[in-house]
Short mmCIF file of C-alpha atoms in Angstrom, two decimals:
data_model
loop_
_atom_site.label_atom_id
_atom_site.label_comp_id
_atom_site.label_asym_id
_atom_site.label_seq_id
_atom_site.Cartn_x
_atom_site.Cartn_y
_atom_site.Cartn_z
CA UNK A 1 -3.33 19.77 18.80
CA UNK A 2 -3.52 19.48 14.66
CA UNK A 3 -5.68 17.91 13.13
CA UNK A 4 -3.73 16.15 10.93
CA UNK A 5 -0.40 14.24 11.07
CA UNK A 6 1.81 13.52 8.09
CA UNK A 7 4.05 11.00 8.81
CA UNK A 8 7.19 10.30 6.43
CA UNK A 9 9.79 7.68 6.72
CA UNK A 10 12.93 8.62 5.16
CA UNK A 11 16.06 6.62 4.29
CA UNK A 12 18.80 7.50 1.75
CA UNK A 13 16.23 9.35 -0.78
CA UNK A 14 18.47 12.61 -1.02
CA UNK A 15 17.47 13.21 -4.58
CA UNK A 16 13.75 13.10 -3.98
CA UNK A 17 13.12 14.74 -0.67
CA UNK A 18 12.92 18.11 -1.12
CA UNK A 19 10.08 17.27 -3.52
CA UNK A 20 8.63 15.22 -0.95
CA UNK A 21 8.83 18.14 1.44
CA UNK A 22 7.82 21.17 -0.30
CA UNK A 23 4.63 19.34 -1.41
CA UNK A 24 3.99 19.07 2.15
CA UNK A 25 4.90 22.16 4.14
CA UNK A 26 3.18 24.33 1.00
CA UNK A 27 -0.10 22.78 1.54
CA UNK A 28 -3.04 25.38 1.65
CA UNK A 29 -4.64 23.62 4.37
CA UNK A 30 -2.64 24.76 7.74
CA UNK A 31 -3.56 23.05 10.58
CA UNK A 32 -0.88 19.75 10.63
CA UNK A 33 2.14 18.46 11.45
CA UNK A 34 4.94 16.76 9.84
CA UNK A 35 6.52 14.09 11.65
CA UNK A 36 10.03 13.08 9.41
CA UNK A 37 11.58 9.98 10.59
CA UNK A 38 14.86 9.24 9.39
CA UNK A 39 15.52 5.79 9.51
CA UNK A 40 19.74 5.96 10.02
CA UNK A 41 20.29 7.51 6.41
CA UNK A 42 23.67 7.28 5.08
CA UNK A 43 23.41 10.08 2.70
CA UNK A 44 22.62 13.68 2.71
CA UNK A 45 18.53 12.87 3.56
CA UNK A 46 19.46 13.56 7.28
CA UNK A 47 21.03 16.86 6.37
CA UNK A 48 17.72 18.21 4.07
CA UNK A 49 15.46 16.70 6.89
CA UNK A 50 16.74 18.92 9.58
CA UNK A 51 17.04 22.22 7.48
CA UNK A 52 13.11 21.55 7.13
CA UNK A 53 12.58 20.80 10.79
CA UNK A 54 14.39 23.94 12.13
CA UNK A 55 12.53 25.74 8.89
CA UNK A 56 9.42 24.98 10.17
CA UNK A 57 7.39 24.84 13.30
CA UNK A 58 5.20 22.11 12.57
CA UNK A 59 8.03 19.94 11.21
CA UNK A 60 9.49 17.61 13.87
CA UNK A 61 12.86 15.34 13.20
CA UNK A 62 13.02 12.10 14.96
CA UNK A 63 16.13 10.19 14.13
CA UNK A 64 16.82 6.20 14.40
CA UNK A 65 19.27 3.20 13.87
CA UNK A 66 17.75 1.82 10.64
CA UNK A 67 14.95 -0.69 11.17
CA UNK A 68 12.89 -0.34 8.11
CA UNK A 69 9.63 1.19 6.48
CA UNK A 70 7.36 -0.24 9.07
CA UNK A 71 8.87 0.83 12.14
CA UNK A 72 9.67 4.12 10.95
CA UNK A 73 6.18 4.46 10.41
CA UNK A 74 4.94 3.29 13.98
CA UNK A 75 7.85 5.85 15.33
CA UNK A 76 5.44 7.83 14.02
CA UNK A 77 2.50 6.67 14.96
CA UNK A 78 3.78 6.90 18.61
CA UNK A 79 4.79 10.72 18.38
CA UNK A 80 1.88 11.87 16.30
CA UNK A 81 -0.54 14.07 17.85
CA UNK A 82 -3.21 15.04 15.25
CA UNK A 83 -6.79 13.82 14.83
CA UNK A 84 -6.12 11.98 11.54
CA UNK A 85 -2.88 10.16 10.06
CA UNK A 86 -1.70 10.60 6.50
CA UNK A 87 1.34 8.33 5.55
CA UNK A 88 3.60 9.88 2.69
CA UNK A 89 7.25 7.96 1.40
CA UNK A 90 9.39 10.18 0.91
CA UNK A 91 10.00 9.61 -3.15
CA UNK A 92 6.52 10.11 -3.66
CA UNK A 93 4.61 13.71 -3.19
CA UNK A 94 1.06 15.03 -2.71
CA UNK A 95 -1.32 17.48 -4.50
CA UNK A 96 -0.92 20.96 -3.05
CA UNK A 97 -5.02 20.74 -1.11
CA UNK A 98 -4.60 17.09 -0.73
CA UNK A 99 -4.85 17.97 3.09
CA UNK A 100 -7.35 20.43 2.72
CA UNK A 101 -10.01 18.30 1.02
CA UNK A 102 -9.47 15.51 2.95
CA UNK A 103 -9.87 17.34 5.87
CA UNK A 104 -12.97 18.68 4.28
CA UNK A 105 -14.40 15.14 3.38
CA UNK A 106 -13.68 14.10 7.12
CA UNK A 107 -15.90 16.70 8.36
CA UNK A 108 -18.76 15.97 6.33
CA UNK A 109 -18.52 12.40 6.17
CA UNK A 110 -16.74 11.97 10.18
CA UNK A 111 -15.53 8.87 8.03
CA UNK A 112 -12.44 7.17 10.40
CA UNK A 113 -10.71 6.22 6.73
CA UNK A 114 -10.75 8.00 3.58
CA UNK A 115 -9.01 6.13 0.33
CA UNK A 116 -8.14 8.66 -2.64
CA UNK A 117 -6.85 8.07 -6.07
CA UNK A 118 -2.97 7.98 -7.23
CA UNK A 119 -0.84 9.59 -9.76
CA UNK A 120 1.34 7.08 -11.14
CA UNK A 121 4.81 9.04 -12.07
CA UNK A 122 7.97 7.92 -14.07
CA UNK A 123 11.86 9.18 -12.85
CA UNK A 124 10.98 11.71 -15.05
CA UNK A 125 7.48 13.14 -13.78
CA UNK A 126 5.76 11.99 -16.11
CA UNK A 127 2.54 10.59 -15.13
CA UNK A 128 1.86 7.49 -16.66
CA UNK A 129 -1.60 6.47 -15.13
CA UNK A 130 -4.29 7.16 -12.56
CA UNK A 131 -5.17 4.73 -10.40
CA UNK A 132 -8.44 4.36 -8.43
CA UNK A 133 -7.94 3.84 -5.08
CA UNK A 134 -11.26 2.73 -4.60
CA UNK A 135 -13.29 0.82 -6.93
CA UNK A 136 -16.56 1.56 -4.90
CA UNK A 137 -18.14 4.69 -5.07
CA UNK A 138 -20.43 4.32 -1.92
CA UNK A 139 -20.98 6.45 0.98
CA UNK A 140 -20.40 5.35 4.40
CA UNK A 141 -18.89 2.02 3.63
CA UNK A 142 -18.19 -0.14 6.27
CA UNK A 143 -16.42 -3.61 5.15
CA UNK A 144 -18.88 -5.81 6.86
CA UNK A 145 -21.43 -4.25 4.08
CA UNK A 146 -19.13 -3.76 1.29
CA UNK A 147 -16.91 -6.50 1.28
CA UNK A 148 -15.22 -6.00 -1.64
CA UNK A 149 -13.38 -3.73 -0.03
CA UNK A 150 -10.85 -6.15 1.09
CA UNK A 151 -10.21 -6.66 -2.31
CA UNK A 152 -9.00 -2.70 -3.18
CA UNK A 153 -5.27 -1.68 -3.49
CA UNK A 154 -3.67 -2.09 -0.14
CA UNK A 155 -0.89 0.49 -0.03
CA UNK A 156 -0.74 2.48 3.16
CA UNK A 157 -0.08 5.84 1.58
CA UNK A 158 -3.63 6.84 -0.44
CA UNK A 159 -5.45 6.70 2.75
CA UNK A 160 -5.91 9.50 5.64
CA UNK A 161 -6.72 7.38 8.86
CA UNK A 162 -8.54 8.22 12.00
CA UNK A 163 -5.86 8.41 14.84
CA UNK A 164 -7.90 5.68 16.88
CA UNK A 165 -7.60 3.30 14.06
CA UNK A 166 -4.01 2.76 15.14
CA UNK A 167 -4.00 3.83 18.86
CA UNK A 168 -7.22 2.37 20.52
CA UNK A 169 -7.18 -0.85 18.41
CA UNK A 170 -3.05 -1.43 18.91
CA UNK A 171 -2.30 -2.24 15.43
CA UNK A 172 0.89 -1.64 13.75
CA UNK A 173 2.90 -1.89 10.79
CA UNK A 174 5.53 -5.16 10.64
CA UNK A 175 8.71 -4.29 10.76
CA UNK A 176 11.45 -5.33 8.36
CA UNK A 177 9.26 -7.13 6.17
CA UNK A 178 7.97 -6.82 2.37
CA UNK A 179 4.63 -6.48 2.07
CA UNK A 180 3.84 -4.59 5.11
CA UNK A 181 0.51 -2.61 3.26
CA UNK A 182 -0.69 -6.24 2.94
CA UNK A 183 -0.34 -7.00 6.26
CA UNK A 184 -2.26 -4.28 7.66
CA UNK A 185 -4.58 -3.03 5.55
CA UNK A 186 -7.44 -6.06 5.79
CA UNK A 187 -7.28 -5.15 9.69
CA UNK A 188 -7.53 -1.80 9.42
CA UNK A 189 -11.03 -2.54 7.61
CA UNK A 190 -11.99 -4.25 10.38
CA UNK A 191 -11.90 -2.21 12.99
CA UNK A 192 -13.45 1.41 10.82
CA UNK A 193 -16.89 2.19 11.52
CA UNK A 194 -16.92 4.37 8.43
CA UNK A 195 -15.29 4.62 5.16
CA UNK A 196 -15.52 6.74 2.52
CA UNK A 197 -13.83 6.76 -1.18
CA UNK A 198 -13.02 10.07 -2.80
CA UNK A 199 -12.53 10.32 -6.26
CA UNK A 200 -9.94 12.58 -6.94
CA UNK A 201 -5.79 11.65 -7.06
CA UNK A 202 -3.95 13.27 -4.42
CA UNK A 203 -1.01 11.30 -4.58
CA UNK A 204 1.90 11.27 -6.59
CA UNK A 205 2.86 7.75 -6.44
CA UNK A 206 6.61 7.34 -7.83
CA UNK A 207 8.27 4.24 -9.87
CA UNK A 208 11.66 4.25 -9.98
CA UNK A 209 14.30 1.70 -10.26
CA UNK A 210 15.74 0.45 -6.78
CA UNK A 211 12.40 0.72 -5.48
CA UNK A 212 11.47 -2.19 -2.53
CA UNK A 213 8.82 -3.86 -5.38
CA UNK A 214 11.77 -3.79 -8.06
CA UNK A 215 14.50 -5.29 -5.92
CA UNK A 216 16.72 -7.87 -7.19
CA UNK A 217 16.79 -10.12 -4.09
CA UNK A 218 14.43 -12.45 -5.49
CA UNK A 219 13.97 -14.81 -2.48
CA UNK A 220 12.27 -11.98 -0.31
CA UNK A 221 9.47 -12.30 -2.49
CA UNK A 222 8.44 -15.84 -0.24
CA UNK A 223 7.48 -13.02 2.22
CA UNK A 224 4.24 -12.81 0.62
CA UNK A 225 3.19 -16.24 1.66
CA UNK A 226 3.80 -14.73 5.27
CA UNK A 227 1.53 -11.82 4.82
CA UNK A 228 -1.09 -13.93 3.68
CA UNK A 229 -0.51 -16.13 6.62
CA UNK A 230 -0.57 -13.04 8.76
CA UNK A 231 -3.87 -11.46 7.56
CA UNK A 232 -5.55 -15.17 7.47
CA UNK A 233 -4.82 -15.96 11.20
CA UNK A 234 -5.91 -12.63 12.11
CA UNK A 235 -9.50 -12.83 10.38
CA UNK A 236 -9.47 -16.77 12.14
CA UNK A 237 -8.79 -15.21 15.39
CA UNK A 238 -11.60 -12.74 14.43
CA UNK A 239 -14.05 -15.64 13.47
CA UNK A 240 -14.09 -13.61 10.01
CA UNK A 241 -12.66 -15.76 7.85
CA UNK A 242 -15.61 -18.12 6.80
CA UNK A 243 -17.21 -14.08 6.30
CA UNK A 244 -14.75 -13.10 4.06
CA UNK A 245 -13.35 -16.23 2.53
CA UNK A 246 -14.00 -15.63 -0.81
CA UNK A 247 -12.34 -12.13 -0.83
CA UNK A 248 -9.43 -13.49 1.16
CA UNK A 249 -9.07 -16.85 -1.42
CA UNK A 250 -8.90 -13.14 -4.03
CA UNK A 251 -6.22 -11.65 -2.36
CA UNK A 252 -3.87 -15.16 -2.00
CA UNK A 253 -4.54 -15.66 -5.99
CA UNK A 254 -3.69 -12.10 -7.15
CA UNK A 255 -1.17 -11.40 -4.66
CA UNK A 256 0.92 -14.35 -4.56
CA UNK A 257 0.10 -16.59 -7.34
CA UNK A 258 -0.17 -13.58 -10.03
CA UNK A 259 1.51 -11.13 -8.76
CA UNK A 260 4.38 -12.12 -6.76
CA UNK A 261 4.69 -15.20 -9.13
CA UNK A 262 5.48 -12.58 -12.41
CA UNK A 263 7.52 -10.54 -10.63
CA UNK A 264 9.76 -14.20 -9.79
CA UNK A 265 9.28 -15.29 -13.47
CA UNK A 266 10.74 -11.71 -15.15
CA UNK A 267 13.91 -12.49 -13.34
CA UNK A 268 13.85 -16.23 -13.59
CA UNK A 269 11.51 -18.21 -15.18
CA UNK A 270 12.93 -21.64 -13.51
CA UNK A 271 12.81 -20.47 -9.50
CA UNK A 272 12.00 -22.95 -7.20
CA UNK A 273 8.95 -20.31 -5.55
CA UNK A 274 6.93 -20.43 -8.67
CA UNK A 275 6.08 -23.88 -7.49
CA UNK A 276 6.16 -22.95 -3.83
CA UNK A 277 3.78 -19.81 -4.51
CA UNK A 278 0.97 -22.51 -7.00
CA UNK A 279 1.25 -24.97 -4.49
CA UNK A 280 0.34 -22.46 -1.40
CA UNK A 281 -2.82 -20.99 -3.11
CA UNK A 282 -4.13 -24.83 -4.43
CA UNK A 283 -3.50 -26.31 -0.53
CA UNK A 284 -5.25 -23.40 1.54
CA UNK A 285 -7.77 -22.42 -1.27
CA UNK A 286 -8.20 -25.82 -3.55
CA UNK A 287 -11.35 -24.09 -5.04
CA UNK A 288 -9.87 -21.06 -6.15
CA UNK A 289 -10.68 -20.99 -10.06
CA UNK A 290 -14.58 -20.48 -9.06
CA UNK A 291 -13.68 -17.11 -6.77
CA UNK A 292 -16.54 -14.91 -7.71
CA UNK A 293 -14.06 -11.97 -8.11
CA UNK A 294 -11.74 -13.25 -10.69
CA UNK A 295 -14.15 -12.15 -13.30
CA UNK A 296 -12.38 -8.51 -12.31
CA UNK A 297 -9.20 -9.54 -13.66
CA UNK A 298 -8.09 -8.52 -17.11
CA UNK A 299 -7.57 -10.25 -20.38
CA UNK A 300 -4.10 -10.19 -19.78
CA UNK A 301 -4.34 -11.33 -16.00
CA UNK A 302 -6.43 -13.64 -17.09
CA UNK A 303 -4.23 -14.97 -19.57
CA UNK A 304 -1.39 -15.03 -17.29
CA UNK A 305 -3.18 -16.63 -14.56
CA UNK A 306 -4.22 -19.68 -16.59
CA UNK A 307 -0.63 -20.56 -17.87
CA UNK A 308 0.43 -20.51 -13.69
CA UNK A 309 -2.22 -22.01 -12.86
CA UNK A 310 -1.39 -24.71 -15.42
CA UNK A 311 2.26 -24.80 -13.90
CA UNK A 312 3.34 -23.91 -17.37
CA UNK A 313 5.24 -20.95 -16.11
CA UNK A 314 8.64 -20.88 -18.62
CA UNK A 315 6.19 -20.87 -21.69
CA UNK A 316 4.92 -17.82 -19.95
CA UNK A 317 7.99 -16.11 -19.64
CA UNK A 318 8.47 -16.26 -23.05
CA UNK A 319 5.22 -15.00 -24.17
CA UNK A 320 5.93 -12.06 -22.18
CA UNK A 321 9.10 -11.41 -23.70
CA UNK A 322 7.91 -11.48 -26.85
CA UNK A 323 5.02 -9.56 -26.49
CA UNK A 324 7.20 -6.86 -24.93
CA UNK A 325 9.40 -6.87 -27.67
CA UNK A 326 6.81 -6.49 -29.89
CA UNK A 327 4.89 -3.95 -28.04
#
């Protein structure tokens, strides 16, 4: 069996996935598998997928009607047969010995989840910031003594997971939703024993236009409210939430009334979820301008945050535009 499983999800990406690929099969680290699920392309991804699988002998090709990001990632889940998962989309690329030194830190540590840092990398390859993927530099974390890790970038993809967090505790990504990370990630903390950060970027993390996060269908971006919902009710069912409230009041305030809310407002500053997103956070956290953790945000989250908060969201569409003018 290998001891590692790279899973990648693949739809219509034709003119990314050979990058994808190559940084995967030319790892220096040996001992792996690549598990490629194409999720019913329509373009020539099917095609590059399968030269790769009958390349290579730890490349396997599982092929499916479309049903989105998260269930092409628990296709994978089921087939996998390493020790440890790594999840890699299939626009975005790894460091040559990113599965060799996290491999290596799994030894030492036997840490069930390991989060690394990110490359952030235009169309162009340019790499336009590094990202830590953990803001705690601890050893041994577990979230019931750090719990700022709920808090922490919740992408699936900078993270190499022991198998058993999926398969003994039966959770799984949502399928055909936004915001599927969100969803799953605060769970996932509750159920490793051990967790380590390593800081070092392994992942080339790629923003492009047409991405899922840049999508014009504005409406879709309610779906927040529902991951929220989600990760709430499971940390009730848990009796964790009166544990963790204050990190979980964080994530509702950054994630739907900051974040979700400016991504509404760049595309239009009068859309009826601006009020829908200020009203969700003030009913299920009425006490959410004395979080402990919004000291973390920065001057400009800060700024933005107090002219939503305020409800006074079209004179903050045009301060951004003019500041990006400007800028």
């Amino acid at each position: 069996m290998p001891e590692i499983s790279v899973i990648i999800p693949v739809y219509n990406v034709e003119d990314f996935l050979v990058k994808c690929l190559d940084s995967v099969v030319t790892q220096s680290f040996r001992d792996f598998e690549v598990i490629i699920v194409d999720d019913g392309s329509t373009d020539n991804s099917s095609v590059i997928a399968r030269e790769y699988a009958e390349k290579y002998d730890n490349v396997r090709l599982i092929t499916q009607e479309n049903s989105g990001l998260g269930a092409a990632r628990n296709t994978g889940i089921e087939a996998a047969k390493g020790e440890y998962f790594l999840f890699v989309d299939s626009d975005d690329y790894i460091e040559q010995n990113a599965l060799q030194l996290l491999y290596e830190k799994a030894m030492q540590t036997h840490a069930d989840l390991i989060i690394f840092d990110i490359f952030h990398e235009d169309i162009d390859g340019n790499i336009m910031k590094i990202d830590k993927g953990c803001m705690l530099n601890r050893a041994s974390m577990t979230l019931k003594d750090f719990p700022e890790l709920l808090i922490q970038w919740p992408c699936a993809w900078n993270k190499l997971y022991h198998r058993d967090l999926f398969l003994v505790s039966g959770l799984r990504f949502s399928s055909r939703v936004w915001y599927e990370d969100l969803r799953l990630f605060p769970k996932i903390l509750c159920q490793a024993k051990c967790i380590e950060s390593f800081d070092t970027p392994l992942y080339h993390y790629l923003q492009r236009p047409g991405s899922i996060m840049r999508s014009a269908h504005i409406q879709r971006n309610k779906e927040i409210i529902d991951a929220l919902d989600d990760v709430i009710t499971y940390y009730k069912q848990k009796n964790l939430f009166k544990i963790y409230e204050n990190e979980l009041q964080y994530l509702a305030v950054y994630h739907v009334l900051l974040t979700a809310s400016v991504r509404v407002l760049k595309a239009d500053p009068k859309h009826s979820l601006l009020k829908e997103f200020k009203t969700y956070v003030e009913t299920n956290f009425p006490n959410y301008k004395q979080n402990p953790y919004l000291n973390r945000l920065n001057k400009r989250e800060k700024m933005i945050l107090k002219f939503l908060s305020s409800g006074n969201s079209f004179a903050l569409s045009v301060l951004l535009k003019f500041k990006n003018s400007i800028s």
